[in-house]
XYZ file of C-alpha atoms in Angstrom:
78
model
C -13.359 -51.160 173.144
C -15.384 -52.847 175.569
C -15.433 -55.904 176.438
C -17.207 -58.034 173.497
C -16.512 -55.648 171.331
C -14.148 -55.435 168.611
C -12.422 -51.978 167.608
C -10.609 -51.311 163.989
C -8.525 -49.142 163.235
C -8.001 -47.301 159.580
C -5.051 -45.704 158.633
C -4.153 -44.071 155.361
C -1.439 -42.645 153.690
C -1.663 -39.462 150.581
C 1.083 -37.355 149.356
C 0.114 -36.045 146.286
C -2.065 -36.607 142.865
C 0.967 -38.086 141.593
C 2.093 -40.632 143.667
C 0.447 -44.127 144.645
C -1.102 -44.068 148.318
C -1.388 -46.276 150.766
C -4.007 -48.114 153.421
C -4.137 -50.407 156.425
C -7.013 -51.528 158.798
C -6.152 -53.969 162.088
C -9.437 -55.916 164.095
C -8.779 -55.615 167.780
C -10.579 -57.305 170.665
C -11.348 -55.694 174.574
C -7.663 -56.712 175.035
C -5.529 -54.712 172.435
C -4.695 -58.165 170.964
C -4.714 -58.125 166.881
C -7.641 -60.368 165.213
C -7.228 -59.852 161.837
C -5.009 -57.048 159.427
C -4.749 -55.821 156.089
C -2.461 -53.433 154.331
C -3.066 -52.556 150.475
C -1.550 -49.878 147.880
C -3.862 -47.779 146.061
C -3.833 -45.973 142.446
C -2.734 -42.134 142.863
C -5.977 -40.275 143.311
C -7.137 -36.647 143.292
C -7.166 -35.964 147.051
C -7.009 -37.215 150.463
C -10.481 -37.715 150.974
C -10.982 -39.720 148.117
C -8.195 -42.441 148.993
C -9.485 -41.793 152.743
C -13.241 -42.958 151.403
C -11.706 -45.665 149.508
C -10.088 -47.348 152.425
C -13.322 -47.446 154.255
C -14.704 -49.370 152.032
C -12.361 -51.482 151.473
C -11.746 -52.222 154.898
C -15.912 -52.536 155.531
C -15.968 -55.411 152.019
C -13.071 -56.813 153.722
C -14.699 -57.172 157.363
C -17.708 -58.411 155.372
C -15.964 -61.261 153.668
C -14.444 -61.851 157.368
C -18.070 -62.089 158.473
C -17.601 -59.580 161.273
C -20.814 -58.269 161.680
C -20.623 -55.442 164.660
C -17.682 -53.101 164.842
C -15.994 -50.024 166.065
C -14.291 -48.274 163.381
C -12.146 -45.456 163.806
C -8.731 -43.652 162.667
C -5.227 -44.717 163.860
C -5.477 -41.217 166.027
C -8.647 -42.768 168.399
C-alpha cells in the first residue's frame, strides 16, 4: 500500500463439504512489516464461497475490535 496506508491480506483454505476449513488475515503497513495476524479453523461448510464470505467477516469484526478504521483488503494473490 501506500504510504499511511495499511493493506490486509485474506487467505482461505476449502477442500470439501466434509472436512473443516481454514482462514488467516495479516495487517501490513507501507513497509511490508506485519501489524497484527490472525489464523482460525472453521466448521465444514457447503462451498468455497461460503467459508470465503465467512472469513471476511471475521477478519472485518476482528479489525473492528482492533479499531482499525481504514483498510485495504485483498486476497493472498494481490
Amino acid at each position: 500500500p501506500s504510504v499511511g496506508n495499511i493493506k490486509c491480506n485474506v487467505h482461505v483454505s476449502w477442500v470439501n463439504a466434509a472436512t473443516f476449513c481454514g482462514g488467516a488475515w495479516m495487517l501490513k503497513n507501507h513497509d511490508g512489516n506485519a501489524l497484527f495476524h490472525s489464523r482460525d479453523a472453521f466448521l465444514p461448510v457447503v462451498n468455497r464461497i461460503t467459508v470465503e464470505l465467512q472469513c471476511i467477516i471475521w477478519c472485518l469484526t476482528s479489525l473492528h475490535e482492533l479499531r482499525v478504521e481504514l483498510v485495504l483488503l485483498t486476497d493472498c494473490i494481490a
